Amino acid sequence: MNKIIYLDAAASALKSSGVIDAETRFLRDSYANTGRGVCARSIAADEMLAHAREYVANFIGAESANQVIFTSGTTDAMNRIVNIVRGTKNVKTVAVADIDHHSARMPWENVARRGEMELVKMPLDENYDIDAGNVPYADVMVITAMSNVMGVGQDVQKIIAAARDKNPNVITIVDAAQYVAHAPIDVQKWNCDFMCFSGHKIGANTGVGVMYIKDPDVFMPDKFGGGMVQTISGDTWNIDVAPNKFEAGTLPLAQIAGLPVAIDAWRTWSGGADIISYMYDELSKMPRVQLLTPRDAKIISFVVRDMHVLDFGVLIGAHDVCVRVGNMCASWMHHALGVDGSIRISVGPWNTMDDAVRTVDIIRGIIK
Ligand SMILES: Cc1ncc(COP(=O)(O)O)c(C=O)c1O
């Protein structure tokens, strides 16, 4: 069988043996629930959790590990943030943009569709980047740090500064699901209130994500239950401080054990710019290909004239090449680009130049 060429890192990254080993080791040697026991295994599990939290805090530039909340992923965090923010603040307007993934915008749009608040649009400039010079006044701003269709990092710091000029009390929420794979996150420099990403985009397992909260003491928790309350007596309960406050129930412990290893491995990856630019240049020579992304983007999105993206996906899949086709859960971005769907090539640390050369040859054959 031919080696499968996996060019779909932006959907989910392949797992290194280091990550698989770290999860296996934890499951085999020190598995127990956290925060609830005093035996050796419980202590080892608590230590693993504390280490992972510190590691992530350092990775994202947080002031304190208590600002790092483990979730099951970006979609989970984005839905939770709606309830966390609305549990404490009166939200009348939320700014969103057409580069948003469904997971970032739909949770707020759902509230707007019930007539409980209004969505306002952040304009994009001619390159489809958020136009920091024209951000609207809003109570909440959702900022997609990198579109999963365009692959271009946004100037998050500038956008947030502009948002605070308009409204010093704006709550800013950064979706870093794609950005995390390509550039360092610095939540203090960004000065964001919330930031989230999914571990699986950088080689950790599915089922673990990170939600950063700048001021966890200010917000009410959105989930109640075991592990987040210190005492209950009569009519009073004492809710624990962060991170416990926002981590009711049992965490995805094995996945968390693999996360620091994934981060560590991902940090040593050069980013694959040479592979992307080779494929971009070759695709740009093919007359039927319409490239949607700029040359320096971290991914390549394109369409083929007179060929449905799903047909392309099936044809290239038959050659053992995995790319993503469709609307990428980014309908608004595709509407802005004037296409129904696209074909996306994205790379990870496992990809080689040979993958790129073979893929280009195969594409040439498919659309000749
Ligand atoms: C920009 C962006 N936001 C959010 C998500 C949702 O991530 P998850 O499916 O891991 O929750 C994705 C996934 O592709 C994404 O690319």
Coordinates of C-alpha atoms and ligand atoms in Angstrom, one line a residue:
M1 CA 0.0 0.0 0.0
N2 CA 1.2 3.5 -0.8
K3 CA 2.0 5.7 2.1
I4 CA -1.0 7.9 2.9
I5 CA -0.1 11.6 2.5
Y6 CA -1.9 13.4 5.2
L7 CA -2.3 17.1 4.3
D8 CA -5.1 17.8 6.8
A9 CA -3.3 19.1 9.9
A10 CA -5.7 22.1 10.2
A11 CA -8.6 19.7 10.8
S12 CA -6.6 17.6 13.2
A13 CA -2.9 16.8 13.7
L14 CA -1.5 13.3 13.7
K15 CA -0.2 12.1 17.0
S16 CA 3.5 11.5 17.7
S17 CA 4.7 8.4 19.5
G18 CA 5.8 10.7 22.4
V19 CA 2.2 11.8 23.0
I20 CA 0.9 8.3 22.7
D21 CA 3.6 7.1 25.1
A22 CA 2.9 9.9 27.6
E23 CA -0.8 9.0 27.7
T24 CA -0.1 5.2 27.9
R25 CA 2.4 5.8 30.7
F26 CA -0.1 7.8 32.7
L27 CA -2.9 5.3 32.1
R28 CA -0.7 2.4 33.1
D29 CA 1.5 3.7 35.9
S30 CA -0.3 6.6 37.7
Y31 CA -3.9 6.7 36.6
A32 CA -6.4 7.8 39.3
N33 CA -8.8 10.7 39.5
T34 CA -7.5 14.1 40.5
G35 CA -8.3 16.3 43.5
R36 CA -10.1 13.6 45.4
G37 CA -7.6 11.2 46.9
V38 CA -4.6 11.0 49.1
C39 CA -3.1 7.7 47.8
A40 CA 0.1 7.5 45.7
R41 CA -1.8 7.3 42.4
S42 CA -4.0 10.3 43.2
I43 CA -1.0 12.3 44.2
A44 CA 0.8 11.4 41.0
A45 CA -2.3 12.3 38.9
D46 CA -2.6 15.6 40.8
E47 CA 1.1 16.3 40.0
M48 CA 0.6 15.4 36.3
L49 CA -2.4 17.9 36.2
A50 CA -0.5 20.7 37.9
H51 CA 2.5 20.2 35.6
A52 CA 0.3 20.3 32.5
R53 CA -1.4 23.4 33.7
E54 CA 1.9 25.2 34.5
Y55 CA 3.2 24.1 31.1
V56 CA 0.2 25.5 29.2
A57 CA 0.4 28.7 31.3
N58 CA 3.9 29.2 30.2
F59 CA 3.1 28.3 26.6
I60 CA 0.4 31.0 26.3
G61 CA 2.2 33.6 28.4
A62 CA -0.4 33.6 31.2
E63 CA 0.4 35.3 34.5
S64 CA -0.8 32.3 36.6
A65 CA -1.6 28.7 36.0
N66 CA -5.0 29.4 37.7
Q67 CA -6.1 31.2 34.6
V68 CA -5.8 28.0 32.6
I69 CA -9.0 25.9 32.5
F70 CA -9.1 22.6 30.8
T71 CA -12.0 22.0 28.4
S72 CA -12.8 19.4 25.8
G73 CA -11.9 21.8 23.0
T74 CA -12.5 25.1 21.3
T75 CA -16.1 24.5 20.5
D76 CA -16.7 23.5 24.1
A77 CA -14.9 26.7 25.4
M78 CA -16.7 29.0 22.9
N79 CA -20.1 27.7 24.0
R80 CA -19.1 27.9 27.7
I81 CA -17.8 31.4 27.4
V82 CA -21.2 32.6 26.3
N83 CA -22.8 31.4 29.5
I84 CA -19.8 32.5 31.7
V85 CA -19.9 36.0 30.3
R86 CA -23.7 36.3 30.3
G87 CA -23.9 34.9 33.9
T88 CA -22.1 38.0 35.1
K89 CA -22.4 40.8 32.5
N90 CA -25.2 42.4 30.7
V91 CA -24.4 41.8 27.0
K92 CA -26.3 43.8 24.4
T93 CA -23.9 43.7 21.4
V94 CA -21.4 41.1 20.2
A95 CA -19.0 41.8 17.4
V96 CA -18.2 38.9 15.1
A97 CA -16.5 38.7 11.7
D98 CA -16.8 36.7 8.5
I99 CA -13.5 34.9 9.1
D100 CA -15.1 33.2 12.2
H101 CA -15.5 29.4 12.4
H102 CA -19.0 28.2 13.1
S103 CA -17.8 27.2 16.6
A104 CA -16.8 30.8 17.4
R105 CA -19.8 32.6 16.1
M106 CA -22.8 30.3 16.3
P107 CA -23.0 30.2 20.1
W108 CA -23.5 34.0 20.2
E109 CA -25.6 34.0 17.0
N110 CA -27.9 31.5 18.8
V111 CA -28.5 34.1 21.5
A112 CA -29.0 36.8 19.0
R113 CA -31.6 34.7 17.1
R114 CA -33.6 34.5 20.3
G115 CA -33.7 38.3 20.3
E116 CA -31.7 38.6 23.5
M117 CA -28.8 40.6 22.0
E118 CA -27.5 42.0 18.7
L119 CA -24.7 40.9 16.5
V120 CA -22.5 43.6 14.9
K121 CA -20.0 42.9 12.1
M122 CA -16.3 43.7 12.2
P123 CA -15.4 44.7 8.7
L124 CA -12.7 42.9 6.8
D125 CA -10.2 44.7 4.6
E126 CA -9.4 43.9 1.0
N127 CA -7.2 41.0 2.1
Y128 CA -10.0 39.5 4.3
D129 CA -8.2 40.5 7.5
I130 CA -10.0 42.2 10.3
D131 CA -9.9 45.9 9.7
A132 CA -8.6 47.1 13.1
G133 CA -9.2 50.7 12.1
N134 CA -12.9 50.1 11.8
V135 CA -13.9 47.9 14.7
P136 CA -17.4 48.6 16.0
Y137 CA -18.4 49.5 19.5
A138 CA -19.5 46.2 21.3
D139 CA -19.9 44.7 24.7
V140 CA -18.2 41.5 23.6
M141 CA -15.8 40.9 20.7
V142 CA -15.1 37.5 19.2
I143 CA -11.7 37.5 17.4
T144 CA -10.6 34.7 15.2
A145 CA -6.8 34.9 15.4
M146 CA -6.4 32.8 12.2
S147 CA -9.1 31.8 9.8
N148 CA -9.2 28.1 9.0
V149 CA -9.8 29.0 5.4
M150 CA -7.3 31.9 4.9
G151 CA -4.5 30.8 7.2
V152 CA -3.4 34.3 8.0
G153 CA -2.6 35.4 11.5
Q154 CA -4.5 38.5 12.6
D155 CA -3.0 41.4 14.6
V156 CA -4.9 40.4 17.7
Q157 CA -3.1 43.0 19.9
K158 CA -4.0 45.8 17.6
I159 CA -7.6 44.7 17.2
I160 CA -8.1 44.4 21.0
A161 CA -6.5 47.8 21.6
A162 CA -8.9 49.3 19.0
A163 CA -11.8 47.6 20.6
R164 CA -10.9 49.0 24.0
D165 CA -10.6 52.5 22.5
K166 CA -14.2 52.2 21.5
N167 CA -15.3 50.5 24.8
P168 CA -12.9 50.2 27.7
N169 CA -15.1 47.5 29.2
V170 CA -15.4 45.3 26.1
I171 CA -14.9 41.5 26.8
T172 CA -12.6 40.1 24.2
I173 CA -12.6 36.4 23.2
V174 CA -9.9 35.0 21.0
D175 CA -10.4 31.8 19.0
A176 CA -6.8 30.6 18.6
A177 CA -7.7 27.1 17.3
Q178 CA -5.7 27.6 14.1
Y179 CA -3.3 30.3 15.3
V180 CA -1.9 28.0 18.0
A181 CA -0.4 25.7 15.4
H182 CA 1.5 28.5 13.6
A183 CA 2.6 31.3 16.0
P184 CA 3.3 31.9 19.6
I185 CA 0.4 33.0 21.7
D186 CA 0.9 35.8 24.3
V187 CA -2.3 36.4 26.2
Q188 CA -0.7 39.2 28.2
K189 CA 0.5 41.1 25.2
W190 CA -2.9 40.5 23.4
N191 CA -4.6 41.7 26.6
C192 CA -7.6 39.4 25.9
D193 CA -10.2 38.4 28.5
F194 CA -10.6 34.9 27.1
M195 CA -8.6 32.7 24.7
C196 CA -9.1 29.1 23.7
F197 CA -7.7 26.4 21.5
S198 CA -8.0 22.6 21.0
G199 CA -5.1 20.3 21.8
H200 CA -5.8 18.1 18.8
K201 CA -4.7 20.8 16.4
I202 CA -1.1 20.6 17.7
G203 CA -0.8 16.9 18.1
A204 CA -2.4 16.2 21.5
N205 CA -5.4 13.9 21.6
T206 CA -9.0 14.9 20.9
G207 CA -11.1 15.8 23.9
V208 CA -8.7 18.3 25.6
G209 CA -8.7 22.0 25.1
V210 CA -7.6 25.1 26.9
M211 CA -9.7 28.1 28.0
Y212 CA -7.7 31.1 29.4
I213 CA -9.6 33.5 31.6
K214 CA -7.8 36.7 32.5
D215 CA -9.9 37.5 35.6
P216 CA -11.4 34.2 36.7
D217 CA -12.6 35.7 40.0
V218 CA -14.9 38.2 38.2
F219 CA -17.0 35.5 36.5
M220 CA -19.6 33.0 37.8
P221 CA -19.0 29.4 36.8
D222 CA -21.2 27.9 34.1
K223 CA -21.0 24.3 35.3
F224 CA -21.8 23.1 38.8
G225 CA -20.9 19.8 40.5
G226 CA -18.1 17.8 41.9
G227 CA -14.7 19.5 42.4
M228 CA -15.8 23.1 42.0
V229 CA -17.3 23.7 45.5
Q230 CA -15.4 23.7 48.8
T231 CA -18.3 23.3 51.2
I232 CA -22.0 23.1 51.2
S233 CA -24.0 23.6 54.4
G234 CA -27.7 24.5 54.6
D235 CA -28.4 27.3 52.2
T236 CA -24.8 28.3 51.6
W237 CA -22.1 26.9 49.4
N238 CA -18.5 28.1 49.0
I239 CA -17.5 27.8 45.4
D240 CA -13.8 27.1 45.0
V241 CA -11.4 29.5 43.3
A242 CA -10.1 29.0 39.7
P243 CA -9.1 26.7 38.1
N244 CA -11.4 24.3 40.1
K245 CA -14.3 26.8 39.9
F246 CA -14.5 26.2 36.2
E247 CA -13.7 22.5 36.1
A248 CA -16.7 20.7 37.5
G249 CA -16.5 16.9 37.0
T250 CA -13.7 14.6 36.0
L251 CA -11.2 16.0 33.5
P252 CA -9.9 14.2 30.4
L253 CA -6.8 13.2 32.3
A254 CA -5.0 11.0 29.8
Q255 CA -5.4 13.6 27.1
I256 CA -4.1 16.3 29.5
A257 CA -1.1 14.1 30.2
G258 CA -0.2 14.1 26.5
L259 CA -0.7 17.9 26.0
P260 CA 2.7 19.2 27.3
V261 CA 4.5 16.5 25.2
A262 CA 2.5 17.6 22.2
I263 CA 3.3 21.3 22.8
D264 CA 6.9 20.5 23.3
A265 CA 7.1 18.5 20.0
W266 CA 5.1 21.1 18.1
R267 CA 7.4 23.9 19.2
T268 CA 10.4 22.3 17.5
W269 CA 8.6 22.1 14.1
S270 CA 9.9 24.6 11.5
G271 CA 6.3 25.2 10.3
G272 CA 6.5 23.7 6.8
A273 CA 6.7 27.0 5.0
D274 CA 9.0 25.5 2.3
I275 CA 6.4 22.7 1.6
I276 CA 3.5 25.1 1.4
S277 CA 5.3 27.6 -0.8
Y278 CA 6.4 24.9 -3.2
M279 CA 2.8 23.6 -3.6
Y280 CA 1.5 27.1 -3.8
D281 CA 3.8 28.0 -6.7
E282 CA 3.1 24.8 -8.5
L283 CA -0.7 25.2 -8.1
S284 CA -0.5 28.8 -9.3
K285 CA 0.8 27.4 -12.7
M286 CA -2.3 25.3 -13.2
P287 CA -4.8 27.2 -15.3
R288 CA -7.9 25.7 -13.7
V289 CA -6.8 26.4 -10.2
Q290 CA -8.1 29.5 -8.4
L291 CA -6.1 30.2 -5.3
L292 CA -8.0 31.8 -2.4
T293 CA -5.1 32.3 0.0
P294 CA -2.0 34.5 -0.2
R295 CA 1.4 32.9 -0.8
D296 CA 2.6 33.5 2.7
A297 CA -0.5 32.0 4.4
K298 CA 0.0 28.9 6.6
I299 CA -2.4 26.8 4.6
I300 CA -3.5 26.7 0.9
S301 CA -7.2 27.0 0.0
F302 CA -8.3 26.8 -3.6
V303 CA -11.0 25.8 -6.0
V304 CA -10.8 24.1 -9.4
R305 CA -12.8 25.7 -12.2
D306 CA -15.6 23.4 -13.4
M307 CA -15.0 20.8 -10.7
H308 CA -17.0 20.3 -7.5
V309 CA -14.8 20.3 -4.5
L310 CA -16.3 17.0 -3.3
D311 CA -15.4 15.4 -6.6
F312 CA -11.8 16.7 -6.2
G313 CA -11.7 15.3 -2.7
V314 CA -12.8 11.9 -3.8
L315 CA -10.4 11.8 -6.7
I316 CA -7.4 12.9 -4.7
G317 CA -8.4 10.6 -1.9
A318 CA -8.3 7.6 -4.3
H319 CA -4.6 8.4 -4.6
D320 CA -4.1 8.2 -0.9
V321 CA -3.8 11.9 -0.4
C322 CA -5.9 13.4 2.4
V323 CA -7.0 17.0 2.0
R324 CA -10.1 18.7 3.3
V325 CA -12.9 19.8 1.0
G326 CA -16.2 21.6 1.7
N327 CA -17.2 24.7 3.6
M328 CA -14.7 24.0 6.5
C329 CA -17.4 25.1 9.1
A330 CA -16.7 28.6 7.8
S331 CA -19.8 29.4 5.7
W332 CA -19.4 33.2 6.1
M333 CA -15.8 33.2 4.9
H334 CA -16.8 31.2 1.8
H335 CA -19.7 33.6 1.1
A336 CA -17.2 36.5 1.4
L337 CA -15.0 34.8 -1.1
G338 CA -17.9 34.1 -3.4
V339 CA -17.5 30.3 -3.4
D340 CA -19.6 27.5 -2.0
G341 CA -16.7 25.5 -0.7
S342 CA -13.0 25.1 -1.1
I343 CA -10.1 22.6 -1.1
R344 CA -7.6 23.0 1.8
I345 CA -4.1 21.8 2.0
S346 CA -2.4 22.0 5.5
V347 CA 0.8 20.5 6.7
G348 CA 2.2 19.2 10.0
P349 CA 5.6 18.0 11.3
W350 CA 5.1 14.6 9.6
N351 CA 5.0 16.1 6.1
T352 CA 8.0 16.1 3.7
M353 CA 8.9 17.8 0.5
D354 CA 8.4 14.4 -1.2
D355 CA 4.7 14.5 0.0
A356 CA 4.4 17.9 -1.7
V357 CA 6.0 16.8 -5.0
R358 CA 3.8 13.7 -5.2
T359 CA 0.7 15.6 -4.3
V360 CA 1.4 18.2 -7.0
D361 CA 1.9 15.5 -9.6
I362 CA -1.4 13.8 -8.5
I363 CA -3.3 17.1 -8.7
R364 CA -1.8 17.8 -12.2
G365 CA -3.2 14.4 -13.3
I366 CA -6.6 15.0 -11.8
I367 CA -7.3 18.4 -13.3
K368 CA -5.4 18.1 -16.6
Ligands
LIG1 C1 -10.7 28.6 13.7 C2 -11.4 27.4 14.3 N1 -12.2 27.6 15.4 C3 -12.8 26.6 16.1 C4 -12.6 25.3 15.7 C5 -13.3 24.2 16.4 O1 -12.4 23.4 17.0 P1 -12.8 22.0 17.7 O2 -13.5 21.2 16.6 O3 -11.5 21.4 18.1 O4 -13.7 22.3 18.8 C6 -11.8 25.0 14.5 C7 -11.7 23.7 14.0 O5 -11.4 23.4 12.9 C8 -11.2 26.1 13.9 O6 -10.4 25.9 12.8

